[in-house]
Every structure is written in structure tokens, then in C-alpha cells.
Amino acid sequence: MVALLTKSLGVVCPSCDFLNVVAAVRCMACGSATDQAQATTATTPRLEPAPLEVHRQNNEPTSPGVPIPEAPQPPGLRRSVPTPPPPSNAPTRGVPARPTFQSSGSAAAAPAAVAGPKYGLTVLAGPARGQRFKLASTGAQVGRARGAILFPDDPFTSPLHASLVVRDGKLFVRDEGSTSGVFASVSSTETILPGASFATGLRLFRYLGPIEPQAPWNRNDVLVYGAPLPNNQVHYAIEEVLLGERPGRCIITPGPVLTIGQGRCEFSYPNDEGLAPRHCEVAPLPTGAMIRDLSGGLGTFVRIQSERAVKAGDRLRIGQQTLQVELLG
């Protein structure tokens, strides 16, 4: 009963009668030892520290604070060092590791791979009109005998004519050394160099560039008959290319613009349904010529030299086929 009251009531100091807190060993007022200190000493066994044995040679002085080297161990005996326990998440031999889960706030989830755009081709004109082709993620090859897109009945298509390559999300068309060439549509205006070919409707043309006036006769050379050109005036020439790479009609003009269309143009073809009344203009430049498309959607095409980037809505001419690039969903 006394022990129960001592645990629940405060301790009274025998010197100054001050009521201290429960289980107080010394008085909080005068600092004297209380009866609780004597009871604690009597009930709590005193633990004596184990003597520390130090092995040293006879007459070897010891200095405080200086470590004493450990006595050498006999051969064949090694000091055992306790091995720390493995972490809780470390796999145990023969036992598969437990899966761990990361919270959504600890690390952001890796973004999913985004697929690039998908392209397709639609044949607008030619023997394969109405056909549609879906390109692979890397592109496709076009030809008469080789490739994923074949036009076996087109005599103007080479065995391997062109390649369509998807690179960095963009589509490129490359001429694979074809005989008749690969043509791309002009969006508005485009500059070409002398010797370049372009097509309108069913017609193929070649820009020859400037023709310089004849040099004065020096009385030693013999001149060849021909139509004279006015002196001190530069003329420009465009020729029509006939079937089989044969030269056709050629027009030489000093004017700033040469036109091609169905009527009232320098090159007029009233029966060509693929031409607009005023289909395109060719304006000579000091280093080439500028072609302006006026066809209203029928298209003016220039021959690419090696590779060209195309986008959705652009048109290509490969052999007799007119293809339109489409962006698939």
C-alpha cells in the first residue's frame, strides 16, 4: 500500500517538508536527498564495470590518451568481426527479391513514345488513277519492278524510280537516277537554273537561259547563216521537249515574262485539257528564271535534282502518274 501511494503521490522532503513531484530523488527546494533516493538505491543493484585487461610488456610505460597497440595474434587465429545484417530490401540467396513500388510523387513516370506522322499517296491522274498507298513509318520506294509502290504498265517509270523517306517527322522524295525524272509541284513561285526542266499539263519544257549577242565579225572567221539577234540586248530561250528527249519548238524573247497556257500565250496549246488559259509565267533572272504558277490547282512541276522535302498537299509526278501527298490520322 505504501509503494502504491509513493508511485501515485508526490515525495515530501524530510528536511524542509516540501512536496516534490512523483519519484523525486532530491528535493526541488533545498536539494536534500529524499526517502525515494534511499529506496531506489536499495532496490536497484549496483553494476560494477568489468576490469579492462591491457596486455603490455614488462616495464612499458603507459601515457594517458595514447592508444596501446594490440598484442599480436598467434598464427591460425583470426579475430572474428561481426557482419552487419543485410538491409531489409536486399535479395536473399535462393529467395526472389520482393518488388518495390514508387509513389507517384517520388519520381515522374517516363513519357510514352510518341509515334511520328503517317503519310500516304493518292494517284490523281494517270493509268493508276484512284489508287491510294499508305507509306511505312520509314517511307517506301516507287518503281516499275522494284519497291513497295509499283506501276508495272507505265513505260516512263524506271525499274527503281524514286524513294520516299520519312526523316525527323518530315517526308523527303529522292530521285534514284530515273530516266524521265521526278517532278514536284510549285506552291507559288520557284527559282530554277539554266538547263532545268519543268512540266505543265502534258508538256515538258527546258529553260535554256540567256543567249548572248553574236560577237562582231573580225574578218578572219567565217560565220554560219542564221537569224540575227539585236546587239546590246540579251535574249532568253525556252524549248519544248518532245517524246524521247527530242528538241521541239523553241522561243527566244528579250521580254521580261514568257507565258504558257491554252491561248494567247507564247506557248499556246488549245487542246491540252491539263492546261489553264494562262497556266504559268517564266521571268528570266540574271542567274536563272522564276516560275510562277497560275494554274488554279492544275499544277506546275519542276524536276528535282537529288532530294526534296514535301508536305501534305504537295504533288509529285513519277512517270505518267500524278501523286498527291496526304497526312494520315
XYZ file of C-alpha atoms in Angstrom:
329
model
C 0.000 0.000 0.000
C 2.876 2.344 0.813
C 4.512 1.551 -2.520
C 1.264 2.275 -4.341
C 0.865 5.620 -2.630
C 4.506 6.516 -3.393
C 4.017 5.838 -7.092
C 0.878 7.949 -7.299
C 1.671 10.776 -4.776
C 4.483 13.290 -4.574
C 7.574 12.894 -2.390
C 7.824 15.030 0.859
C 11.342 16.309 1.681
C 12.391 15.123 5.185
C 14.403 18.342 5.708
C 12.059 21.164 4.632
C 8.710 19.342 4.189
C 8.486 20.494 0.505
C 6.169 18.429 -1.666
C 8.101 17.297 -4.709
C 6.951 15.513 -7.862
C 6.422 11.783 -8.031
C 9.604 9.673 -7.595
C 11.804 12.752 -6.920
C 15.270 11.711 -5.714
C 16.320 15.172 -4.435
C 14.266 17.998 -3.066
C 13.427 20.685 -5.582
C 13.560 23.367 -2.828
C 16.646 22.605 -0.696
C 18.403 19.900 -2.698
C 18.477 17.330 0.093
C 18.124 13.620 -0.648
C 14.639 12.266 -0.168
C 13.456 8.907 1.052
C 12.835 7.953 -2.594
C 16.587 8.117 -3.291
C 17.289 5.619 -0.488
C 14.570 3.291 -1.758
C 15.938 3.436 -5.291
C 19.453 2.712 -4.071
C 18.288 -0.193 -2.027
C 16.207 -1.793 -4.779
C 18.494 -1.158 -7.744
C 21.536 -3.446 -7.883
C 24.809 -1.697 -8.497
C 26.656 -2.808 -11.603
C 30.395 -2.742 -11.350
C 32.306 -2.151 -14.602
C 34.338 -5.101 -15.847
C 38.076 -4.613 -15.469
C 39.805 -3.716 -18.717
C 42.739 -6.009 -19.347
C 45.616 -4.484 -21.206
C 48.447 -6.671 -22.418
C 51.757 -4.921 -22.403
C 55.339 -5.854 -21.887
C 57.036 -5.508 -18.526
C 58.280 -2.047 -17.556
C 56.431 -0.487 -20.589
C 55.192 2.982 -19.628
C 51.679 3.992 -20.423
C 50.575 7.503 -21.252
C 47.060 8.766 -20.935
C 45.350 9.397 -24.295
C 47.875 7.267 -26.294
C 46.409 4.068 -27.835
C 48.160 0.859 -26.898
C 48.845 -1.500 -29.814
C 47.035 -4.810 -29.756
C 49.117 -7.855 -28.937
C 49.914 -9.962 -31.987
C 47.615 -12.919 -32.540
C 49.123 -16.377 -32.956
C 49.065 -17.760 -36.497
C 45.932 -19.600 -37.481
C 43.717 -17.459 -35.259
C 41.783 -14.531 -36.692
C 39.706 -12.035 -34.922
C 36.064 -12.504 -35.760
C 34.304 -9.310 -36.828
C 30.541 -9.335 -36.600
C 28.894 -8.955 -40.013
C 26.191 -6.279 -40.162
C 22.773 -7.600 -41.077
C 21.746 -7.056 -44.715
C 19.256 -4.291 -45.478
C 15.640 -5.197 -45.443
C 15.282 -4.712 -49.217
C 18.392 -6.756 -50.163
C 17.677 -10.014 -52.010
C 18.421 -13.247 -50.140
C 20.195 -16.088 -51.909
C 17.630 -18.511 -53.242
C 14.733 -16.165 -52.409
C 13.452 -13.794 -55.130
C 13.543 -10.116 -54.277
C 10.289 -8.547 -53.282
C 9.023 -5.961 -55.723
C 9.212 -2.367 -54.640
C 6.766 0.320 -55.625
C 7.480 4.010 -56.075
C 4.909 6.574 -55.215
C 3.685 8.935 -57.892
C 5.250 11.891 -56.104
C 8.763 10.397 -55.796
C 9.632 10.177 -59.479
C 7.864 11.211 -62.667
C 6.746 8.400 -64.940
C 8.669 8.034 -68.198
C 6.756 9.613 -71.106
C 5.320 7.213 -73.633
C 6.912 7.123 -77.066
C 5.078 9.430 -79.467
C 4.562 7.979 -82.929
C 5.556 10.164 -85.855
C 3.184 11.342 -88.593
C 1.853 8.843 -91.114
C 1.933 9.711 -94.806
C 0.052 8.377 -97.804
C -0.173 8.898 -101.569
C -3.243 9.263 -103.771
C -2.998 8.903 -107.568
C -4.845 11.896 -109.047
C -4.029 11.289 -112.727
C -2.503 8.543 -114.852
C -3.201 4.873 -115.535
C -3.389 4.119 -111.777
C -5.823 6.954 -111.057
C -7.829 6.439 -107.839
C -5.346 4.156 -106.117
C -4.173 5.033 -102.609
C -0.995 3.932 -100.864
C -0.080 4.079 -97.180
C 3.616 4.637 -96.533
C 5.520 2.743 -93.856
C 6.951 4.591 -90.882
C 10.296 4.866 -92.720
C 8.898 5.511 -96.207
C 8.655 3.481 -99.412
C 10.256 3.011 -102.825
C 8.462 3.574 -106.126
C 9.272 1.889 -109.420
C 8.135 -0.310 -112.263
C 9.708 -3.533 -110.940
C 11.240 -2.711 -107.539
C 9.707 -1.102 -104.478
C 6.556 -1.179 -102.391
C 4.621 1.038 -104.848
C 4.726 -0.388 -108.374
C 3.465 0.901 -111.725
C 4.329 -2.054 -113.973
C 2.416 -0.758 -117.021
C 3.961 2.725 -117.126
C 6.707 2.920 -119.801
C 8.010 6.210 -118.355
C 8.714 4.696 -114.921
C 12.182 3.267 -114.293
C 12.585 -0.138 -112.562
C 13.542 1.773 -109.381
C 12.370 5.319 -109.919
C 12.216 7.179 -106.594
C 12.346 6.786 -102.827
C 10.091 8.409 -100.241
C 11.941 8.738 -96.937
C 10.486 9.792 -93.564
C 13.179 11.513 -91.510
C 12.635 13.503 -88.270
C 8.892 13.517 -88.897
C 9.256 15.023 -92.396
C 8.811 13.424 -95.799
C 11.504 13.625 -98.492
C 11.413 12.427 -102.097
C 14.649 11.322 -103.783
C 15.315 10.601 -107.444
C 17.051 7.218 -107.781
C 18.658 8.037 -111.144
C 15.459 7.672 -113.162
C 15.354 8.332 -116.889
C 12.319 10.609 -117.042
C 12.926 12.260 -113.641
C 10.866 13.110 -110.574
C 8.836 16.333 -110.617
C 7.416 18.259 -107.650
C 4.686 20.884 -107.719
C 5.404 24.601 -107.325
C 3.417 26.090 -104.456
C 3.533 29.679 -105.709
C 6.872 30.707 -107.223
C 10.196 28.914 -107.561
C 13.591 29.781 -108.990
C 15.276 27.435 -111.459
C 18.734 27.407 -113.052
C 19.590 27.280 -116.763
C 19.135 23.752 -118.067
C 16.335 22.902 -115.601
C 13.180 21.115 -116.772
C 9.584 21.852 -115.816
C 6.204 20.434 -116.850
C 2.714 21.823 -117.358
C -0.227 19.677 -118.421
C 1.128 17.088 -120.866
C 4.050 19.323 -121.922
C 7.697 19.247 -120.896
C 9.949 22.298 -121.218
C 13.595 23.151 -120.650
C 14.855 26.585 -119.700
C 17.977 27.248 -121.785
C 18.904 30.521 -120.172
C 20.311 33.680 -121.740
C 21.635 33.822 -125.296
C 24.321 36.465 -125.705
C 24.521 38.582 -128.917
C 26.893 37.462 -131.641
C 30.400 38.902 -131.356
C 31.461 41.318 -134.118
C 32.992 39.803 -137.248
C 36.791 40.016 -137.164
C 37.318 39.369 -140.948
C 39.235 36.167 -140.241
C 36.378 33.820 -139.186
C 33.544 32.534 -141.386
C 30.077 32.953 -139.910
C 27.214 30.455 -140.215
C 23.884 31.592 -141.595
C 21.128 32.182 -139.068
C 18.626 34.676 -137.718
C 20.428 37.690 -136.267
C 19.889 38.999 -132.764
C 19.830 42.702 -131.938
C 23.082 43.966 -130.486
C 23.347 45.085 -126.847
C 20.268 43.106 -125.849
C 20.143 39.773 -124.016
C 17.567 37.193 -125.126
C 16.292 34.172 -123.197
C 15.323 30.817 -124.667
C 12.824 28.117 -123.641
C 12.368 24.959 -125.693
C 9.705 22.282 -125.687
C 10.982 18.723 -125.200
C 9.301 16.094 -127.376
C 8.800 12.414 -126.668
C 12.134 10.580 -126.498
C 14.157 13.646 -125.315
C 13.972 15.294 -128.742
C 14.063 19.115 -129.082
C 10.835 20.768 -130.160
C 9.693 24.305 -130.606
C 11.960 26.973 -129.096
C 11.084 30.551 -128.298
C 13.666 33.280 -127.814
C 12.480 36.535 -126.322
C 14.001 39.618 -124.713
C 10.781 40.280 -122.823
C 10.564 40.196 -119.033
C 7.925 37.392 -118.956
C 7.150 34.356 -121.111
C 3.753 32.656 -120.689
C 2.451 29.128 -121.250
C -1.242 28.179 -121.490
C -4.172 27.265 -123.708
C -4.407 30.547 -125.578
C -2.876 33.978 -126.085
C 0.472 32.850 -124.687
C 3.960 32.446 -126.168
C 3.436 28.686 -125.852
C -0.269 28.041 -126.609
C -1.920 24.572 -126.642
C -5.708 24.963 -127.063
C -6.390 21.205 -126.994
C -4.453 20.382 -123.819
C -7.104 19.937 -121.134
C -4.439 19.838 -118.425
C -3.551 23.493 -119.053
C -5.265 26.601 -117.745
C -5.845 29.531 -120.125
C -2.793 31.203 -118.601
C -1.053 28.348 -116.831
C 2.319 29.768 -115.736
C 4.825 32.563 -116.282
C 8.591 32.343 -116.662
C 10.504 35.505 -115.722
C 14.234 35.477 -116.625
C 16.724 36.421 -113.925
C 20.461 37.161 -114.149
C 21.285 33.715 -112.730
C 18.211 31.697 -113.753
C 14.462 32.185 -114.012
C 11.456 32.430 -111.728
C 8.400 30.277 -112.442
C 5.023 31.492 -111.214
C 2.134 29.026 -111.083
C -1.203 30.477 -112.295
C -2.999 27.200 -112.984
C -5.518 27.414 -110.163
C -4.763 23.934 -108.844
C -3.805 22.081 -112.021
C -0.161 22.370 -111.055
C 3.212 23.384 -112.456
C 6.008 20.905 -111.741
C 9.787 21.283 -111.630
C 12.256 18.409 -111.878
C 14.147 17.811 -108.632
C 17.905 17.352 -108.774
C 18.539 14.936 -105.899
C 16.254 15.189 -102.842
C 13.432 17.492 -101.880
C 11.230 17.918 -98.803
C 7.495 17.659 -99.451
C 4.476 18.193 -97.248
C 0.815 17.300 -97.190
C -0.952 18.704 -100.265
C 2.151 18.706 -102.490
C 2.014 16.774 -105.751
C 4.576 14.566 -107.444
C 4.938 13.365 -110.992
C 6.504 9.948 -111.402
C 6.170 8.665 -114.952
C 2.586 9.234 -116.073
C 1.274 9.300 -112.504
C 0.370 12.462 -110.612
C 0.524 11.684 -106.882
C -0.678 13.833 -104.004
C 0.930 13.626 -100.563
C -1.536 13.124 -97.711
C -1.131 13.217 -93.941
C -2.966 10.281 -92.407
C -4.555 10.384 -88.967
